CSV table of C-alpha atoms and ligand atoms in Angstrom, one decimal:
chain,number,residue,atom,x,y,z
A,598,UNK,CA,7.0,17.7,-12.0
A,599,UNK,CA,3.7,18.8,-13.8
A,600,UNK,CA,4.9,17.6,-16.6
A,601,UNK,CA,6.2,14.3,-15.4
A,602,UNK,CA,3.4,13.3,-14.3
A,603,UNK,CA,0.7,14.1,-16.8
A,604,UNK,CA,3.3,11.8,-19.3
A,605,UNK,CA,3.7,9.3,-16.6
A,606,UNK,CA,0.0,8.7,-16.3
A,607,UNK,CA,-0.5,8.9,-19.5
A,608,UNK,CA,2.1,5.9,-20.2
A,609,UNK,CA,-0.4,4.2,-18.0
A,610,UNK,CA,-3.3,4.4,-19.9
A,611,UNK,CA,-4.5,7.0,-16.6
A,612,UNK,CA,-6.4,10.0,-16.0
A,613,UNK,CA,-4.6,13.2,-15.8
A,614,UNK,CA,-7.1,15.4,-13.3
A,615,UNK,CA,-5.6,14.1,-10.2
A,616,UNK,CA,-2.0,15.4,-10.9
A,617,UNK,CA,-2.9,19.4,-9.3
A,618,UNK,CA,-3.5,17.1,-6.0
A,619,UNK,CA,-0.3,15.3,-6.6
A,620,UNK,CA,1.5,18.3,-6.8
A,621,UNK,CA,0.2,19.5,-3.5
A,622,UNK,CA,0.5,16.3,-1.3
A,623,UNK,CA,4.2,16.8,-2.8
A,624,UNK,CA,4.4,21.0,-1.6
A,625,UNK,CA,3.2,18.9,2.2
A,626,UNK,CA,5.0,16.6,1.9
A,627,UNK,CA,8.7,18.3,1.3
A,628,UNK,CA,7.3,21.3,3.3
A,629,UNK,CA,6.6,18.7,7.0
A,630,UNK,CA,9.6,16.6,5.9
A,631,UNK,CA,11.5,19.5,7.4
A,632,UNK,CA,10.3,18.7,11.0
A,633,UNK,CA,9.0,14.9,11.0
A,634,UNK,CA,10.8,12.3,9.2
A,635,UNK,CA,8.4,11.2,6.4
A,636,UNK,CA,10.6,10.3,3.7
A,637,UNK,CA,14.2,9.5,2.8
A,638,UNK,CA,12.7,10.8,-1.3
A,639,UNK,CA,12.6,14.5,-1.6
A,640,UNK,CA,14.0,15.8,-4.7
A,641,UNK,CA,10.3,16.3,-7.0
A,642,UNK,CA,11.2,14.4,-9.7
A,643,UNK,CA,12.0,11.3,-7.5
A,644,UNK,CA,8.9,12.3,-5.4
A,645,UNK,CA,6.8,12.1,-9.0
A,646,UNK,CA,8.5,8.7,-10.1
A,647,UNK,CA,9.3,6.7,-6.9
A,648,UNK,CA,6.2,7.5,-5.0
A,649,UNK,CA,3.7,8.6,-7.0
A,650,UNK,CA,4.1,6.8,-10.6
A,651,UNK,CA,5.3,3.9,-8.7
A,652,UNK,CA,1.8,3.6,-6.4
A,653,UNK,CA,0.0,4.5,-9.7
A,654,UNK,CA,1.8,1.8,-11.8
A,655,UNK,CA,-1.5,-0.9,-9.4
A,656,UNK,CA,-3.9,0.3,-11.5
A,657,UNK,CA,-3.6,-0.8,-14.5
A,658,UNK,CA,-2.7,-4.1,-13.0
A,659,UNK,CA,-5.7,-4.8,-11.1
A,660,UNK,CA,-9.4,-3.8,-10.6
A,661,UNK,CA,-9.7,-1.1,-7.9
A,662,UNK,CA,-12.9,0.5,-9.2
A,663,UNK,CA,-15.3,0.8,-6.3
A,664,UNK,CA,-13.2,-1.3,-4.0
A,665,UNK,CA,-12.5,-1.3,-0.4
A,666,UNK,CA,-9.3,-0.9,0.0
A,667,UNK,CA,-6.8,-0.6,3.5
A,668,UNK,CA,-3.0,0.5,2.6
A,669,UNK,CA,-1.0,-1.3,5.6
A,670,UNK,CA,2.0,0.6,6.8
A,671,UNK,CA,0.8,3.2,4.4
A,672,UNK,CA,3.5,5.7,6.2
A,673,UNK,CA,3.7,9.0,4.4
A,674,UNK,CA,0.6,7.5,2.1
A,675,UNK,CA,2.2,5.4,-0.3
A,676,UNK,CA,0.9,3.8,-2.4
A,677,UNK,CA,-2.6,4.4,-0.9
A,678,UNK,CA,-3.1,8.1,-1.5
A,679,UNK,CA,-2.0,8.2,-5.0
A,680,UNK,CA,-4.4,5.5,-5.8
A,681,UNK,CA,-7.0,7.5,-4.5
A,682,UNK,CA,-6.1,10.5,-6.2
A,683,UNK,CA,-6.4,8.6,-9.6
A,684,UNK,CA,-9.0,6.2,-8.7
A,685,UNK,CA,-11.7,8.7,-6.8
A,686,UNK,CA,-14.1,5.3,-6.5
A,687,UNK,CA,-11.5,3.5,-4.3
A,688,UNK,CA,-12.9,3.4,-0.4
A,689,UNK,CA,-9.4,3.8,1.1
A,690,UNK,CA,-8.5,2.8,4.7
A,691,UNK,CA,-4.9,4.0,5.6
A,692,UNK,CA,-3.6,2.3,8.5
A,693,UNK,CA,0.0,3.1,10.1
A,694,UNK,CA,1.0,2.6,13.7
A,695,UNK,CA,2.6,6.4,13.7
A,696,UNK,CA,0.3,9.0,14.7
A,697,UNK,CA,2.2,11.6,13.2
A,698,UNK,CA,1.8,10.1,10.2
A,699,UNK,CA,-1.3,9.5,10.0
A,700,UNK,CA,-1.7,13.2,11.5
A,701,UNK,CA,-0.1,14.1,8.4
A,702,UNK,CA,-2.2,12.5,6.1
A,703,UNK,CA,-5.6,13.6,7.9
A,704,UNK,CA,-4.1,17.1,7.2
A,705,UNK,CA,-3.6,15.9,3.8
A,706,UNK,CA,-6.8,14.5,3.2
A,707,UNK,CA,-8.3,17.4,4.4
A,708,UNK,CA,-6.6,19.7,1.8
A,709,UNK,CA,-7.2,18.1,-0.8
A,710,UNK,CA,-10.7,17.5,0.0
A,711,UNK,CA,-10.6,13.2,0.5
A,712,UNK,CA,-13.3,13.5,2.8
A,713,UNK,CA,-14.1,9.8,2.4
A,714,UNK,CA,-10.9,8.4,3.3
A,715,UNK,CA,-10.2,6.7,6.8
A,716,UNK,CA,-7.2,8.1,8.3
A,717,UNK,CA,-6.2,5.4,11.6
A,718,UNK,CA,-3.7,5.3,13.9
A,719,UNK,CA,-3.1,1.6,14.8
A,720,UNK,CA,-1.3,-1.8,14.2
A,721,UNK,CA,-2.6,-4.2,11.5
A,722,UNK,CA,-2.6,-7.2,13.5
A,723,UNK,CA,-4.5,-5.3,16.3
A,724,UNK,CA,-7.2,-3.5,13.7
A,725,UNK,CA,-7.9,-7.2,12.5
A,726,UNK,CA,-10.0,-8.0,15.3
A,727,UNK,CA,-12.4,-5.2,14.4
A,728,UNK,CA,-12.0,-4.9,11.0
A,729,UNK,CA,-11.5,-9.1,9.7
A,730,UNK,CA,-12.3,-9.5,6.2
A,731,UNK,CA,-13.4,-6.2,5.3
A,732,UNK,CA,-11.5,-5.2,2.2
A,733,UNK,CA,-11.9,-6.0,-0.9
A,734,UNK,CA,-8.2,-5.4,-1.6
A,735,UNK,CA,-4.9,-4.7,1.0
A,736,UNK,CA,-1.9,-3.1,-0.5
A,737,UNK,CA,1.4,-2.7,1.3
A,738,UNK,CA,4.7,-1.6,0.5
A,739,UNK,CA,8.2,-1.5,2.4
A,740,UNK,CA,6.9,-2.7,5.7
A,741,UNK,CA,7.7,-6.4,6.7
A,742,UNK,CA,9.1,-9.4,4.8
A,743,UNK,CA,6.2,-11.1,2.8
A,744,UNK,CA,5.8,-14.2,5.8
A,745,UNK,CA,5.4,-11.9,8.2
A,746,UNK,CA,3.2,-8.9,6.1
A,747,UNK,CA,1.1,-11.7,5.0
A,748,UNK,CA,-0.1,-12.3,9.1
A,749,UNK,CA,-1.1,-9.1,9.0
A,750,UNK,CA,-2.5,-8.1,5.4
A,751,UNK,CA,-4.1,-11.3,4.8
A,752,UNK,CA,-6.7,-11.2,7.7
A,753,UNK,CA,-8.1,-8.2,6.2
A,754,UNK,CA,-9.0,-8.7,2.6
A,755,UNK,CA,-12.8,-10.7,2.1
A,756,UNK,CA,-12.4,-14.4,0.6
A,757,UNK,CA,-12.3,-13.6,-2.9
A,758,UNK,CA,-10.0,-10.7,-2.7
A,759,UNK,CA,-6.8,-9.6,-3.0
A,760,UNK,CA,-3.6,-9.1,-0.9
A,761,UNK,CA,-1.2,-7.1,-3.3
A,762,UNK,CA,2.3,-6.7,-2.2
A,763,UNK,CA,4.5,-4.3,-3.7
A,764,UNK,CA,8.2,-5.6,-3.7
A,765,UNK,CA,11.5,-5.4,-5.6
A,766,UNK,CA,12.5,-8.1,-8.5
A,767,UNK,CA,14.3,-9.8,-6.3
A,768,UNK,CA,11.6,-10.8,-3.8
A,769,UNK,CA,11.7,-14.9,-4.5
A,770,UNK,CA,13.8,-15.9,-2.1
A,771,UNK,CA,10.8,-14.0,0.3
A,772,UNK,CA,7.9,-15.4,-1.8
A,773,UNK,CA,9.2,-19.4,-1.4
A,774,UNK,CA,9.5,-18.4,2.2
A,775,UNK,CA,6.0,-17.0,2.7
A,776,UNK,CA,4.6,-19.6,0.5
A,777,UNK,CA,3.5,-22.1,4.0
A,778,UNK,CA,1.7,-18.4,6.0
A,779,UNK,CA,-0.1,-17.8,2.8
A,780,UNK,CA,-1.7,-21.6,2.5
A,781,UNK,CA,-2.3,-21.1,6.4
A,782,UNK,CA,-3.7,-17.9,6.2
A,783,UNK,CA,-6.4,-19.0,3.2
A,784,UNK,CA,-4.7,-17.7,0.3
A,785,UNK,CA,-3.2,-18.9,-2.4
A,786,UNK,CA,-0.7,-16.5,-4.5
A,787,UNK,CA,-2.2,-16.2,-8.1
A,788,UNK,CA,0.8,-14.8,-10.0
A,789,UNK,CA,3.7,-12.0,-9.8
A,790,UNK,CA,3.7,-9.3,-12.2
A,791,UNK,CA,6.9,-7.3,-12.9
A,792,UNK,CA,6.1,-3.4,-14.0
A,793,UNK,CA,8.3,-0.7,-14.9
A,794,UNK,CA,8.1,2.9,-13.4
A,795,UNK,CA,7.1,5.2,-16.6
A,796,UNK,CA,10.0,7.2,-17.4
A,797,UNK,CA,12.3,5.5,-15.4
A,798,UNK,CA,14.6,1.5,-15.9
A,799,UNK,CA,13.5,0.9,-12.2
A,800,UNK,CA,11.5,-2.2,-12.2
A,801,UNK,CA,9.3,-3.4,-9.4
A,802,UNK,CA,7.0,-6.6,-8.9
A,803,UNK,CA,3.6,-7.0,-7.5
A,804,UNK,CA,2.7,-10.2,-6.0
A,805,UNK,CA,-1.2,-11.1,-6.1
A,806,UNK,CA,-2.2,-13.2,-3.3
A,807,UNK,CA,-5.9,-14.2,-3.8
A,808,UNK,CA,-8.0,-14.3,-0.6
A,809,UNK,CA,-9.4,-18.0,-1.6
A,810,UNK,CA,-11.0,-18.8,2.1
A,811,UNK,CA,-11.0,-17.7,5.8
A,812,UNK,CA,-8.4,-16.6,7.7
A,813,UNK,CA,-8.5,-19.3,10.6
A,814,UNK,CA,-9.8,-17.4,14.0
A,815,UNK,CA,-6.3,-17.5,15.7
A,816,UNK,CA,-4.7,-15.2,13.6
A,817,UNK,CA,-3.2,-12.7,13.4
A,818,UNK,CA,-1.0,-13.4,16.3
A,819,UNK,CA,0.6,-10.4,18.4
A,820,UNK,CA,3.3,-9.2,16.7
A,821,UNK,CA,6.2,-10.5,18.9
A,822,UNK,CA,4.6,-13.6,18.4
A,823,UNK,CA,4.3,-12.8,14.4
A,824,UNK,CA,8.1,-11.5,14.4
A,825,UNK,CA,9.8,-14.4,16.7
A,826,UNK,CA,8.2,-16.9,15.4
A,827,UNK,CA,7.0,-16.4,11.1
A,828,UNK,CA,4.5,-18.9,9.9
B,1492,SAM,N1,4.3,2.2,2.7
B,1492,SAM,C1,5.1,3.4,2.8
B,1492,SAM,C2,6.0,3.6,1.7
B,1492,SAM,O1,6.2,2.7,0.9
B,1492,SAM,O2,6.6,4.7,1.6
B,1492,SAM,C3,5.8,3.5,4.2
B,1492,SAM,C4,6.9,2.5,4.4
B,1492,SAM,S1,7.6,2.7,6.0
B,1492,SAM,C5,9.2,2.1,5.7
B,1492,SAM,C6,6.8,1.5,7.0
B,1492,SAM,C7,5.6,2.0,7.7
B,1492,SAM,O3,4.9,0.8,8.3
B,1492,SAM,C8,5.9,2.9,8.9
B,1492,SAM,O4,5.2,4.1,8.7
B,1492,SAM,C9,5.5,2.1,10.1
B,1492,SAM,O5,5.0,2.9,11.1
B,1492,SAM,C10,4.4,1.2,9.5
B,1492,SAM,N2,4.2,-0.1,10.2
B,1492,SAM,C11,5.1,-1.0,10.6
B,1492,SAM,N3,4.5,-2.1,11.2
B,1492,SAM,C12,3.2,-1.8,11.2
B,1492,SAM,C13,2.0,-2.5,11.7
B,1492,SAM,N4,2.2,-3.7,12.3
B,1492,SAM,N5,0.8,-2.0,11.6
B,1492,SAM,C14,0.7,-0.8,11.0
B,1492,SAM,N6,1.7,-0.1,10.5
B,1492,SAM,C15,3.0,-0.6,10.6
């Protein structure tokens, strides 16, 4: 896995000092796996490729230096902890709406010495009251369809920023869909940008959706509301 990863990142153009850390969030997370369910991945090499690489496969493709940034849904930290492991400036927010999760990751923080990073237990769409247009950048990957992640990502990021989904290549059906909640929700998408995970054929997209004014007052709704009734 060591040496998966040191290539990997390197295929990236990345930094290689973070991959020790990698290599222990892996040991946790295989090793709590075994009594919480915290991912379907647990063979190391598909750990390295379809977590890790595939969280680390952002940077390159946008600016994170010294950026706030909250990782929505971020579950067993994906892709918000490996960004912070390569990317120490990044201010990282995760948010999840499992405790144990984010129980796991304060204990993985902790570890590995992330003393900077907020670990919180809540839901997006609640956390927006307190927290509107405070990032610089939301991430989010695997945890709604884009009209309905867009409700509760967009809220977050500053006018100006970014809202960067991470989806498969087949997400355009879900893009034309979301296209109405992102106008609504004062962004506008700026372009899709297909990568491939190093060392792997599996190719992903990432849809930028640039924060171009304010997210009007009434939203996000409550999620039943978000979920019955999309923008
Ligand atoms: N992002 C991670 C990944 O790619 O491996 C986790 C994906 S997991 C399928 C979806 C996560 O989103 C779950 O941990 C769930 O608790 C969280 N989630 C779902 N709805 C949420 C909401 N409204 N606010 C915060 N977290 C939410």
């Amino acid at each position: 896995m060591k040496e998966q990863l040191e290539s990997g990142l390197r295929a990236l153009g990345l930094e290689t000092e973070g991959v020790p850390s990698l290599l222990r969030y892996a040991d946790m997370l295989v090793e709590t796996n075994q009594v919480m369910n915290l991912t379907a991945i647990t063979e190391p090499s598909e750990i390295a490729s379809l977590h890790f690489l595939d969280s680390a496969s952002l940077l390159p493709l946008a600016d994170f230096h010294g950026k706030t940034v909250v990782d929505v849904g971020t579950g067993a930290g994906f892709p918000g902890v490996p960004l912070r492991i390569v990317e120490p400036s990044i201010k990282l927010t995760l948010l999840d709406s499992l405790n144990k999760r984010i129980n796991f990751l304060q204990g993985v923080c902790d570890e590995l010495g992330l003393q900077d990073v907020a670990c919180v237990h809540g839901r997006a769409e609640e956390f927006a009251s307190e927290h509107r247009e405070s990032y610089d950048i939301a991430t989010s990957r695997a945890v709604a369809s884009l009209p309905l992640l867009c409700e509760l990502c967009l809220p977050l990021v500053k006018p100006g920023g970014y809202f960067l989904a991470m989806k498969s290549v087949d997400a355009d059906h879900e893009l034309q869909q979301a296209s109405r909640a992102i106008s609504i929700l004062g962004g506008r998408i700026e372009k899709e940008t297909d990568y491939v995970i190093p060392g792997t054929d599996v190719r992903h997209r990432l849809i930028f959706i640039k924060k171009i004014g304010q997210t009007p007052k009434k939203y996000p709704r409550a999620f039943a509301k978000i979920k019955k009734n999309p923008l």
